[in-house]
PDB file of C-alpha atoms in Angstrom:
ATOM      1  CA  UNK A  10      37.166   4.876   2.250  1.00  0.00           C
ATOM      2  CA  UNK A  11      38.075   5.980  -1.220  1.00  0.00           C
ATOM      3  CA  UNK A  12      41.280   7.351  -1.951  1.00  0.00           C
ATOM      4  CA  UNK A  13      41.205  10.734  -3.555  1.00  0.00           C
ATOM      5  CA  UNK A  14      41.942  10.587  -7.339  1.00  0.00           C
ATOM      6  CA  UNK A  15      44.398  14.341  -7.023  1.00  0.00           C
ATOM      7  CA  UNK A  16      47.805  14.052  -5.264  1.00  0.00           C
ATOM      8  CA  UNK A  17      47.607  17.553  -3.699  1.00  0.00           C
ATOM      9  CA  UNK A  18      51.195  17.940  -2.557  1.00  0.00           C
ATOM     10  CA  UNK A  19      52.990  16.660  -5.389  1.00  0.00           C
ATOM     11  CA  UNK A  20      54.073  18.968  -8.614  1.00  0.00           C
ATOM     12  CA  UNK A  21      55.657  16.443 -11.475  1.00  0.00           C
ATOM     13  CA  UNK A  22      54.048  15.414 -14.600  1.00  0.00           C
ATOM     14  CA  UNK A  23      53.975  11.691 -13.259  1.00  0.00           C
ATOM     15  CA  UNK A  24      51.638  12.644 -10.500  1.00  0.00           C
ATOM     16  CA  UNK A  25      49.616  14.499 -13.017  1.00  0.00           C
ATOM     17  CA  UNK A  26      49.561  10.879 -15.345  1.00  0.00           C
ATOM     18  CA  UNK A  27      48.869   8.945 -12.391  1.00  0.00           C
ATOM     19  CA  UNK A  28      45.607  10.999 -11.749  1.00  0.00           C
ATOM     20  CA  UNK A  29      45.053  10.479 -14.950  1.00  0.00           C
ATOM     21  CA  UNK A  30      45.513   6.767 -15.493  1.00  0.00           C
ATOM     22  CA  UNK A  31      46.273   5.223 -12.229  1.00  0.00           C
ATOM     23  CA  UNK A  32      43.082   3.753 -10.900  1.00  0.00           C
ATOM     24  CA  UNK A  33      42.523   0.223 -11.200  1.00  0.00           C
ATOM     25  CA  UNK A  34      40.464  -0.273 -14.580  1.00  0.00           C
ATOM     26  CA  UNK A  35      42.076   2.859 -16.933  1.00  0.00           C
ATOM     27  CA  UNK A  36      45.154   1.152 -18.471  1.00  0.00           C
ATOM     28  CA  UNK A  37      42.914  -2.134 -18.461  1.00  0.00           C
ATOM     29  CA  UNK A  38      40.397  -0.191 -20.481  1.00  0.00           C
ATOM     30  CA  UNK A  39      42.342   1.359 -22.661  1.00  0.00           C
ATOM     31  CA  UNK A  40      44.736  -1.993 -23.270  1.00  0.00           C
ATOM     32  CA  UNK A  41      40.901  -3.328 -24.521  1.00  0.00           C
ATOM     33  CA  UNK A  42      40.707   0.320 -26.395  1.00  0.00           C
ATOM     34  CA  UNK A  43      43.629  -0.859 -28.590  1.00  0.00           C
ATOM     35  CA  UNK A  44      42.570  -4.440 -28.809  1.00  0.00           C
ATOM     36  CA  UNK A  45      39.745  -2.951 -30.922  1.00  0.00           C
ATOM     37  CA  UNK A  46      37.114  -3.067 -28.038  1.00  0.00           C
ATOM     38  CA  UNK A  47      34.820   0.180 -28.497  1.00  0.00           C
ATOM     39  CA  UNK A  48      30.977  -1.113 -27.275  1.00  0.00           C
ATOM     40  CA  UNK A  49      29.960  -0.465 -23.554  1.00  0.00           C
ATOM     41  CA  UNK A  50      29.090  -4.346 -23.786  1.00  0.00           C
ATOM     42  CA  UNK A  51      32.342  -5.540 -24.430  1.00  0.00           C
ATOM     43  CA  UNK A  52      34.391  -4.052 -22.216  1.00  0.00           C
ATOM     44  CA  UNK A  53      31.579  -4.873 -19.371  1.00  0.00           C
ATOM     45  CA  UNK A  54      31.721  -8.841 -20.890  1.00  0.00           C
ATOM     46  CA  UNK A  55      35.648  -8.677 -21.526  1.00  0.00           C
ATOM     47  CA  UNK A  56      37.086  -7.196 -18.339  1.00  0.00           C
ATOM     48  CA  UNK A  57      34.169  -8.343 -15.881  1.00  0.00           C
ATOM     49  CA  UNK A  58      34.007  -4.813 -15.154  1.00  0.00           C
ATOM     50  CA  UNK A  59      30.870  -3.267 -12.968  1.00  0.00           C
ATOM     51  CA  UNK A  60      28.442  -0.924 -15.198  1.00  0.00           C
ATOM     52  CA  UNK A  61      28.619   1.906 -12.649  1.00  0.00           C
ATOM     53  CA  UNK A  62      32.046   1.597 -12.636  1.00  0.00           C
ATOM     54  CA  UNK A  63      32.606   1.569 -16.609  1.00  0.00           C
ATOM     55  CA  UNK A  64      30.411   4.349 -16.802  1.00  0.00           C
ATOM     56  CA  UNK A  65      32.301   6.887 -14.205  1.00  0.00           C
ATOM     57  CA  UNK A  66      35.793   5.549 -16.067  1.00  0.00           C
ATOM     58  CA  UNK A  67      34.560   6.284 -19.992  1.00  0.00           C
ATOM     59  CA  UNK A  68      32.764   9.408 -18.969  1.00  0.00           C
ATOM     60  CA  UNK A  69      36.848  10.737 -17.161  1.00  0.00           C
ATOM     61  CA  UNK A  70      38.055   9.626 -20.270  1.00  0.00           C
ATOM     62  CA  UNK A  71      36.533  11.343 -22.352  1.00  0.00           C
ATOM     63  CA  UNK A  72      36.699  14.302 -20.355  1.00  0.00           C
ATOM     64  CA  UNK A  73      40.281  14.010 -20.026  1.00  0.00           C
ATOM     65  CA  UNK A  74      40.621  13.857 -24.148  1.00  0.00           C
ATOM     66  CA  UNK A  75      42.005   9.824 -23.903  1.00  0.00           C
ATOM     67  CA  UNK A  76      38.843   8.784 -25.543  1.00  0.00           C
ATOM     68  CA  UNK A  77      36.542  10.099 -27.400  1.00  0.00           C
ATOM     69  CA  UNK A  78      32.678   8.935 -28.341  1.00  0.00           C
ATOM     70  CA  UNK A  79      31.904   7.914 -31.511  1.00  0.00           C
ATOM     71  CA  UNK A  80      28.235   6.889 -33.367  1.00  0.00           C
ATOM     72  CA  UNK A  81      28.327   3.451 -33.146  1.00  0.00           C
ATOM     73  CA  UNK A  82      25.774   0.973 -35.742  1.00  0.00           C
ATOM     74  CA  UNK A  83      21.809   1.529 -34.964  1.00  0.00           C
ATOM     75  CA  UNK A  84      21.585   4.959 -31.587  1.00  0.00           C
ATOM     76  CA  UNK A  85      24.870   3.216 -29.999  1.00  0.00           C
ATOM     77  CA  UNK A  86      27.864   5.200 -29.211  1.00  0.00           C
ATOM     78  CA  UNK A  87      31.532   3.162 -29.545  1.00  0.00           C
ATOM     79  CA  UNK A  88      34.491   4.569 -27.566  1.00  0.00           C
ATOM     80  CA  UNK A  89      37.504   5.092 -29.355  1.00  0.00           C
ATOM     81  CA  UNK A  90      41.469   6.466 -28.384  1.00  0.00           C
ATOM     82  CA  UNK A  91      41.995   9.482 -29.376  1.00  0.00           C
ATOM     83  CA  UNK A  92      45.624  10.834 -29.953  1.00  0.00           C
ATOM     84  CA  UNK A  93      46.172  11.167 -26.683  1.00  0.00           C
ATOM     85  CA  UNK A  94      44.683   7.878 -25.860  1.00  0.00           C
ATOM     86  CA  UNK A  95      46.641   5.908 -28.276  1.00  0.00           C
ATOM     87  CA  UNK A  96      50.039   7.348 -26.904  1.00  0.00           C
ATOM     88  CA  UNK A  97      49.676   5.429 -23.800  1.00  0.00           C
ATOM     89  CA  UNK A  98      50.504   2.578 -26.112  1.00  0.00           C
ATOM     90  CA  UNK A  99      54.158   2.550 -24.895  1.00  0.00           C
ATOM     91  CA  UNK A 100      52.984   2.372 -21.371  1.00  0.00           C
ATOM     92  CA  UNK A 101      50.573  -0.151 -21.747  1.00  0.00           C
ATOM     93  CA  UNK A 102      53.080  -2.243 -23.951  1.00  0.00           C
ATOM     94  CA  UNK A 103      56.115  -1.858 -21.137  1.00  0.00           C
ATOM     95  CA  UNK A 104      53.385  -2.780 -18.390  1.00  0.00           C
ATOM     96  CA  UNK A 105      52.439  -6.121 -20.036  1.00  0.00           C
ATOM     97  CA  UNK A 106      56.259  -7.444 -21.443  1.00  0.00           C
ATOM     98  CA  UNK A 107      57.193  -7.150 -17.245  1.00  0.00           C
ATOM     99  CA  UNK A 108      54.310  -8.654 -16.478  1.00  0.00           C
ATOM    100  CA  UNK A 109      54.549 -11.476 -19.451  1.00  0.00           C
ATOM    101  CA  UNK A 110      58.315 -11.718 -17.835  1.00  0.00           C
ATOM    102  CA  UNK A 111      57.773 -12.080 -14.074  1.00  0.00           C
ATOM    103  CA  UNK A 112      54.340 -13.146 -13.905  1.00  0.00           C
ATOM    104  CA  UNK A 113      53.485 -15.427 -17.179  1.00  0.00           C
ATOM    105  CA  UNK A 114      54.992 -18.809 -16.570  1.00  0.00           C
ATOM    106  CA  UNK A 115      53.130 -20.524 -19.668  1.00  0.00           C
ATOM    107  CA  UNK A 116      54.989 -17.272 -22.076  1.00  0.00           C
ATOM    108  CA  UNK A 117      53.467 -14.747 -22.967  1.00  0.00           C
ATOM    109  CA  UNK A 118      50.116 -14.266 -23.566  1.00  0.00           C
ATOM    110  CA  UNK A 119      50.168 -12.140 -27.024  1.00  0.00           C
ATOM    111  CA  UNK A 120      52.852 -11.791 -29.225  1.00  0.00           C
ATOM    112  CA  UNK A 121      53.040  -8.241 -31.644  1.00  0.00           C
ATOM    113  CA  UNK A 122      54.122  -8.361 -35.135  1.00  0.00           C
ATOM    114  CA  UNK A 123      54.474  -6.395 -37.974  1.00  0.00           C
ATOM    115  CA  UNK A 124      52.287  -6.357 -40.453  1.00  0.00           C
ATOM    116  CA  UNK A 125      54.206  -5.176 -43.532  1.00  0.00           C
ATOM    117  CA  UNK A 126      57.377  -8.176 -42.976  1.00  0.00           C
ATOM    118  CA  UNK A 127      55.698 -10.519 -40.009  1.00  0.00           C
ATOM    119  CA  UNK A 128      58.749  -9.491 -38.108  1.00  0.00           C
ATOM    120  CA  UNK A 129      57.998  -9.520 -33.982  1.00  0.00           C
ATOM    121  CA  UNK A 130      57.862  -6.290 -32.720  1.00  0.00           C
ATOM    122  CA  UNK A 131      59.147  -6.152 -28.858  1.00  0.00           C
ATOM    123  CA  UNK A 132      58.174  -3.955 -25.763  1.00  0.00           C
ATOM    124  CA  UNK A 133      60.576  -0.854 -27.822  1.00  0.00           C
ATOM    125  CA  UNK A 134      58.335  -0.574 -31.184  1.00  0.00           C
ATOM    126  CA  UNK A 135      61.094  -1.534 -33.799  1.00  0.00           C
ATOM    127  CA  UNK A 136      60.635  -4.134 -35.866  1.00  0.00           C
ATOM    128  CA  UNK A 137      63.272  -7.016 -34.912  1.00  0.00           C
ATOM    129  CA  UNK A 138      63.137  -8.319 -38.954  1.00  0.00           C
ATOM    130  CA  UNK A 139      63.125  -5.421 -41.132  1.00  0.00           C
ATOM    131  CA  UNK A 140      63.731  -2.473 -38.269  1.00  0.00           C
ATOM    132  CA  UNK A 141      61.382  -0.067 -38.714  1.00  0.00           C
ATOM    133  CA  UNK A 142      59.530   1.649 -36.059  1.00  0.00           C
ATOM    134  CA  UNK A 143      56.090  -0.087 -36.464  1.00  0.00           C
ATOM    135  CA  UNK A 144      53.252   2.014 -35.735  1.00  0.00           C
ATOM    136  CA  UNK A 145      49.887   1.200 -33.741  1.00  0.00           C
ATOM    137  CA  UNK A 146      48.359   0.719 -36.627  1.00  0.00           C
ATOM    138  CA  UNK A 147      51.073  -1.594 -38.643  1.00  0.00           C
ATOM    139  CA  UNK A 148      50.883  -3.446 -35.874  1.00  0.00           C
ATOM    140  CA  UNK A 149      48.940  -7.056 -35.764  1.00  0.00           C
ATOM    141  CA  UNK A 150      48.216  -8.642 -32.023  1.00  0.00           C
ATOM    142  CA  UNK A 151      48.979 -12.233 -32.355  1.00  0.00           C
ATOM    143  CA  UNK A 152      48.524 -15.756 -29.441  1.00  0.00           C
ATOM    144  CA  UNK A 153      51.344 -16.077 -27.561  1.00  0.00           C
ATOM    145  CA  UNK A 154      52.073 -19.751 -26.022  1.00  0.00           C
ATOM    146  CA  UNK A 155      50.643 -18.372 -22.847  1.00  0.00           C
ATOM    147  CA  UNK A 156      46.733 -17.416 -24.015  1.00  0.00           C
ATOM    148  CA  UNK A 157      44.832 -20.550 -23.491  1.00  0.00           C
ATOM    149  CA  UNK A 158      41.223 -19.529 -24.081  1.00  0.00           C
ATOM    150  CA  UNK A 159      38.508 -21.537 -22.651  1.00  0.00           C
ATOM    151  CA  UNK A 160      34.805 -20.990 -23.491  1.00  0.00           C
ATOM    152  CA  UNK A 161      33.889 -20.052 -20.924  1.00  0.00           C
ATOM    153  CA  UNK A 162      35.993 -17.025 -21.638  1.00  0.00           C
ATOM    154  CA  UNK A 163      32.982 -15.383 -23.663  1.00  0.00           C
ATOM    155  CA  UNK A 164      33.041 -13.430 -27.538  1.00  0.00           C
ATOM    156  CA  UNK A 165      35.238 -10.529 -26.907  1.00  0.00           C
ATOM    157  CA  UNK A 166      38.098 -12.798 -25.832  1.00  0.00           C
ATOM    158  CA  UNK A 167      37.563 -15.393 -28.481  1.00  0.00           C
ATOM    159  CA  UNK A 168      37.651 -12.685 -31.057  1.00  0.00           C
ATOM    160  CA  UNK A 169      40.958 -11.221 -29.341  1.00  0.00           C
ATOM    161  CA  UNK A 170      42.970 -14.651 -29.111  1.00  0.00           C
ATOM    162  CA  UNK A 171      42.925 -14.414 -33.336  1.00  0.00           C
ATOM    163  CA  UNK A 172      45.587 -12.601 -34.884  1.00  0.00           C
ATOM    164  CA  UNK A 173      44.070  -8.836 -35.934  1.00  0.00           C
ATOM    165  CA  UNK A 174      45.283  -5.741 -36.475  1.00  0.00           C
ATOM    166  CA  UNK A 175      45.727  -3.665 -33.621  1.00  0.00           C
ATOM    167  CA  UNK A 176      42.902  -0.345 -33.505  1.00  0.00           C
ATOM    168  CA  UNK A 177      40.760  -2.438 -35.754  1.00  0.00           C
ATOM    169  CA  UNK A 178      37.244  -2.868 -33.612  1.00  0.00           C
ATOM    170  CA  UNK A 179      35.994  -6.118 -33.598  1.00  0.00           C
ATOM    171  CA  UNK A 180      32.636  -5.689 -34.667  1.00  0.00           C
TER     172      UNK A 180
END
């Protein structure tokens, strides 16, 4: 039996936020969009998400203004984060940092650095080298000690295992 999406007897901002991003795949879709994944087929490959579930999630996130459908190459559509969607980066970053701390025995899978000075950017968003608050577009994702890609991971994983600016499309 599927659980309802709405929390009918709750009235708070966190409840409304969970109604939008609390579904199992949603924050992973948002994370991948931050990493530069924009094509339907790339989300499927990287996440291993069923196509029907991805279709429903993308349509829902578009309807909520988290993602926008934009023209891609040829007749394809792509998906990019809106300003509202980019606003979820601190949430995604915080969950990743928590996971790194408690569930990454080989170390962090990704390290985020400031494109301007190459200083590390921790969860707070403030560069440890220069002290600037670093925006998404000024952040570069680099492999951490816990990232051990394998040939079976696929093309998207291989691209995301190399240093790359956040939000830059992978294709």
